[in-house]
């Protein structure tokens, strides 16, 4: 088996192809089993050898070395590792340079979830997810943690904050977990912590008891979650529900009411949340990452799968940005001046949301309520739609418009109440203060241009890559009718050139790694070597489900069912932390 074939098999293995699938591909490409050059048994044995090498080797040390290599290529790449007293990995965190750029633009809303474990060490995958200008997921960072203690979350949040230059998000969505809440309160005191309504409603459903079959109760409860518009509306609905169904002494509902600031949408409209209500985006991220991961996946394999997923997301985002530059979207409505402006400014996805608000503004009714100086007050509503009645305030001096529904403060685009009043005053364009940059089609334009410039300087665009050598050889044979010897000479020279470039690249990486080992936090030099990083204890995942892990509130005072084991929690002992040099890299 030649080296190029081994490299091809390893590449297909990293892409998730099974041994037989990679063998069938090579057989089809070459023209049959007889043309592959090695037998199927040889192929399977080599794949088995690769797998055993990954299992027997030090997976964590391999991953750390790989992260160092990436950092030598991308100086903005950031990672941290936390070890216990035995030198085993407890926590791992990383983010690349593009993730930091995304966070600068879209870091106002952060979704953090820790309900996914698909690796042979049973570590908790904790991705940091945001929303881009096309209303799709974007990744800010990813971490692995060994337990769900407050100390672990504080370490992850502090590391994330340092990696992002100290920028705090406006809103953070998480599951209902006391340890996460304590960590956010300590590290992100200025951010608004919001609970996932999907998890909350699912947990609440197990608390309803006999009320589960009462439609009136369920309608009242879900109205309290997300159906109330104003704080007064919420308080009246909650009080009526508690009194009607005799829940005054229910401990769970009393605790839930104490957390109302974190889950009630009517009480959190002053904070920007991009219009989302749950951490489902993070769970969909876990699903996207886990489609090829399983209970025997190593950390190195997971990192490769993770990066492939992120690269796919970025390609989709780049295509969405390109589609926005091809022209403005059409509308079934007549393209008035304000719709044309929205089509030219917003992304296609956000234009559709704005278009929906514009349709509602056309169908709405208004009533003049009075004025104070140059400020006028209106009531705007849509006939037949409960809860659409809102009060709008308009200042004539600077065309400032505010609405009691606070859709702009919460989501970043004007509601139909405000659009109706602007239309009444012949305002044909959206005032600049009401165009949020994160939703525009140019939000990431400068970043894409900078990335393309760097790729051109490195020669990575339209590059003659290694996998094209076989096609080039065939082209030379057919086009110029050269003999095999001459062709082999050309291919040999090309391979020698690539080998020299690879050797120079490895030498540069080794030099950068040696320099990194000599650096310390205070600038002094030392000859200490990198501490050996050991794998976490391997978990026995046989028979364990890949479903969402139950949080603290899921098991609160719930009687365990007969015949079922209770969820085993990790210990909360304070770990003895060891850090490997360079200290600047790990502190």
Coordinates of C-alpha atoms in Angstrom, one line a residue, residues 159-361:
X159 CA -12.0 31.6 29.7
X160 CA -14.7 32.5 27.2
X161 CA -14.7 36.2 28.4
X162 CA -10.9 36.4 28.1
X163 CA -11.0 34.8 24.6
X164 CA -13.5 37.4 23.4
X165 CA -11.6 40.4 24.7
X166 CA -13.8 41.0 27.7
X167 CA -17.0 41.7 25.8
X168 CA -20.2 40.7 27.7
X169 CA -23.3 39.5 25.8
X170 CA -26.6 41.3 26.4
X171 CA -28.7 38.2 26.8
X172 CA -27.7 34.6 27.7
X173 CA -30.0 31.6 27.1
X174 CA -29.4 28.5 29.2
X175 CA -31.2 25.5 30.6
X176 CA -32.7 25.7 34.1
X177 CA -29.6 24.8 36.1
X178 CA -28.6 26.4 39.4
X179 CA -24.8 25.9 38.8
X180 CA -25.0 27.7 35.4
X181 CA -27.0 30.5 37.0
X182 CA -24.4 30.9 39.7
X183 CA -21.6 31.0 37.2
X184 CA -23.4 33.6 35.0
X185 CA -24.1 35.8 38.0
X186 CA -20.4 35.7 39.0
X187 CA -18.8 36.2 35.5
X188 CA -21.5 38.0 33.5
X189 CA -23.2 40.3 36.1
X190 CA -24.3 42.8 33.5
X191 CA -25.8 40.2 31.1
X192 CA -29.5 39.2 31.3
X193 CA -29.8 35.5 32.1
X194 CA -32.9 34.0 30.4
X195 CA -34.2 30.4 30.7
X196 CA -35.1 28.2 27.8
X197 CA -38.9 28.2 27.6
X198 CA -38.9 24.8 25.8
X199 CA -37.1 23.1 28.7
X200 CA -39.3 25.0 31.2
X201 CA -42.5 24.0 29.6
X202 CA -41.3 20.4 29.4
X203 CA -40.4 20.3 33.1
X204 CA -43.6 22.0 34.0
X205 CA -45.7 19.4 32.2
X206 CA -44.5 16.8 34.7
X207 CA -45.7 19.1 37.6
X208 CA -49.2 19.6 36.5
X209 CA -50.6 16.4 37.8
X210 CA -54.4 16.2 37.4
X211 CA -54.3 19.7 35.9
X212 CA -52.5 18.3 32.8
X213 CA -55.9 17.5 31.3
X214 CA -57.4 20.9 32.0
X215 CA -57.2 23.0 28.8
X216 CA -58.1 26.2 30.6
X217 CA -55.1 25.8 33.0
X218 CA -52.7 25.0 30.3
X219 CA -53.8 28.0 28.2
X220 CA -53.4 30.2 31.2
X221 CA -49.9 28.8 32.1
X222 CA -48.6 29.1 28.5
X223 CA -50.0 32.6 28.3
X224 CA -47.9 33.5 31.3
X225 CA -44.8 32.0 29.7
X226 CA -44.9 33.9 26.4
X227 CA -48.4 35.2 25.7
X228 CA -48.5 38.3 27.9
X229 CA -47.4 41.7 26.4
X230 CA -47.1 43.9 29.4
X231 CA -45.9 43.2 33.0
X232 CA -49.4 44.1 34.3
X233 CA -51.0 41.6 31.9
X234 CA -48.6 38.9 33.3
X235 CA -49.3 39.7 36.9
X236 CA -53.0 39.6 36.4
X237 CA -52.9 36.4 34.4
X238 CA -50.6 34.7 36.9
X239 CA -52.7 35.8 39.9
X240 CA -55.9 34.6 38.3
X241 CA -54.4 31.2 37.4
X242 CA -53.0 30.7 41.0
X243 CA -56.3 31.6 42.6
X244 CA -58.5 29.7 40.2
X245 CA -56.7 26.4 40.5
X246 CA -55.7 26.7 44.2
X247 CA -52.0 26.8 43.7
X248 CA -51.1 29.3 46.4
X249 CA -49.2 26.8 48.5
X250 CA -47.5 24.9 45.7
X251 CA -43.8 25.1 46.2
X252 CA -42.8 24.6 42.6
X253 CA -45.1 27.3 41.3
X254 CA -43.9 29.7 44.0
X255 CA -40.2 29.0 43.1
X256 CA -41.1 29.5 39.4
X257 CA -42.7 32.8 40.2
X258 CA -39.5 33.9 42.0
X259 CA -37.6 33.3 38.7
X260 CA -40.1 35.2 36.6
X261 CA -37.5 37.8 35.4
X262 CA -35.6 34.9 33.7
X263 CA -38.4 33.3 31.7
X264 CA -41.4 35.7 31.3
X265 CA -41.2 37.4 27.9
X266 CA -43.3 40.4 29.2
X267 CA -40.6 41.2 31.8
X268 CA -37.6 41.1 29.5
X269 CA -38.5 43.3 26.6
X270 CA -36.0 46.0 27.6
X271 CA -33.1 43.6 26.7
X272 CA -32.1 42.6 23.2
X273 CA -32.7 38.9 22.6
X274 CA -32.9 38.8 18.8
X275 CA -36.5 37.5 19.2
X276 CA -35.5 34.0 20.4
X277 CA -37.2 32.2 23.3
X278 CA -35.1 29.1 24.0
X279 CA -31.7 27.4 23.9
X280 CA -33.0 25.1 21.1
X281 CA -30.4 26.6 18.8
X282 CA -27.6 25.1 20.9
X283 CA -29.3 21.7 21.0
X284 CA -29.7 21.8 17.2
X285 CA -26.0 22.5 17.2
X286 CA -25.4 19.5 19.3
X287 CA -27.4 17.4 16.9
X288 CA -25.5 18.8 13.9
X289 CA -22.2 18.0 15.6
X290 CA -23.3 14.6 16.9
X291 CA -24.6 13.2 13.6
X292 CA -21.3 11.3 13.1
X293 CA -20.1 11.2 16.8
X294 CA -20.8 8.2 19.0
X295 CA -20.0 6.8 22.4
X296 CA -16.5 5.7 21.3
X297 CA -15.6 9.0 19.6
X298 CA -12.2 10.3 20.8
X299 CA -11.6 14.0 21.5
X300 CA -9.4 14.3 18.4
X301 CA -12.1 12.7 16.2
X302 CA -14.7 15.0 17.8
X303 CA -12.7 18.0 17.0
X304 CA -12.4 17.0 13.3
X305 CA -16.2 16.4 13.2
X306 CA -16.8 19.7 14.9
X307 CA -14.6 21.7 12.5
X308 CA -16.2 20.0 9.5
X309 CA -19.6 21.1 10.8
X310 CA -18.4 24.7 11.4
X311 CA -16.8 24.9 7.9
X312 CA -20.1 23.8 6.5
X313 CA -22.0 26.5 8.4
X314 CA -19.5 29.1 7.2
X315 CA -19.9 28.0 3.6
X316 CA -23.7 28.4 4.0
X317 CA -23.3 31.8 5.5
X318 CA -20.9 32.9 2.7
X319 CA -23.4 31.7 0.1
X320 CA -26.2 33.6 1.9
X321 CA -24.2 36.8 1.9
X322 CA -23.5 36.3 -1.8
X323 CA -27.2 35.7 -2.5
X324 CA -27.9 39.1 -0.8
X325 CA -25.6 40.9 -3.3
X326 CA -27.2 39.5 -6.4
X327 CA -30.2 41.8 -6.2
X328 CA -33.0 42.9 -3.9
X329 CA -35.8 40.5 -3.0
X330 CA -39.3 41.0 -4.6
X331 CA -42.5 41.4 -2.7
X332 CA -46.2 40.7 -3.4
X333 CA -46.8 44.2 -2.2
X334 CA -46.1 47.3 -4.2
X335 CA -42.5 48.3 -3.4
X336 CA -43.0 51.5 -1.6
X337 CA -40.0 53.7 -0.6
X338 CA -39.7 52.1 2.9
X339 CA -39.9 48.6 1.5
X340 CA -37.3 49.3 -1.1
X341 CA -35.0 50.7 1.6
X342 CA -35.5 47.6 3.7
X343 CA -34.8 45.3 0.7
X344 CA -31.6 47.1 0.0
X345 CA -30.4 47.2 3.7
X346 CA -31.6 44.0 5.4
X347 CA -30.7 40.4 4.5
X348 CA -33.3 38.4 2.6
X349 CA -34.4 36.6 5.8
X350 CA -34.9 39.8 7.8
X351 CA -36.6 41.5 4.9
X352 CA -39.3 38.8 5.0
X353 CA -39.8 39.6 8.8
X354 CA -40.0 43.3 8.1
X355 CA -42.3 42.7 5.2
X356 CA -44.7 40.8 7.5
X357 CA -44.7 43.8 9.9
X358 CA -45.4 46.1 7.0
X359 CA -48.4 44.0 5.9
X360 CA -49.8 44.2 9.4
X361 CA -49.3 48.0 9.5

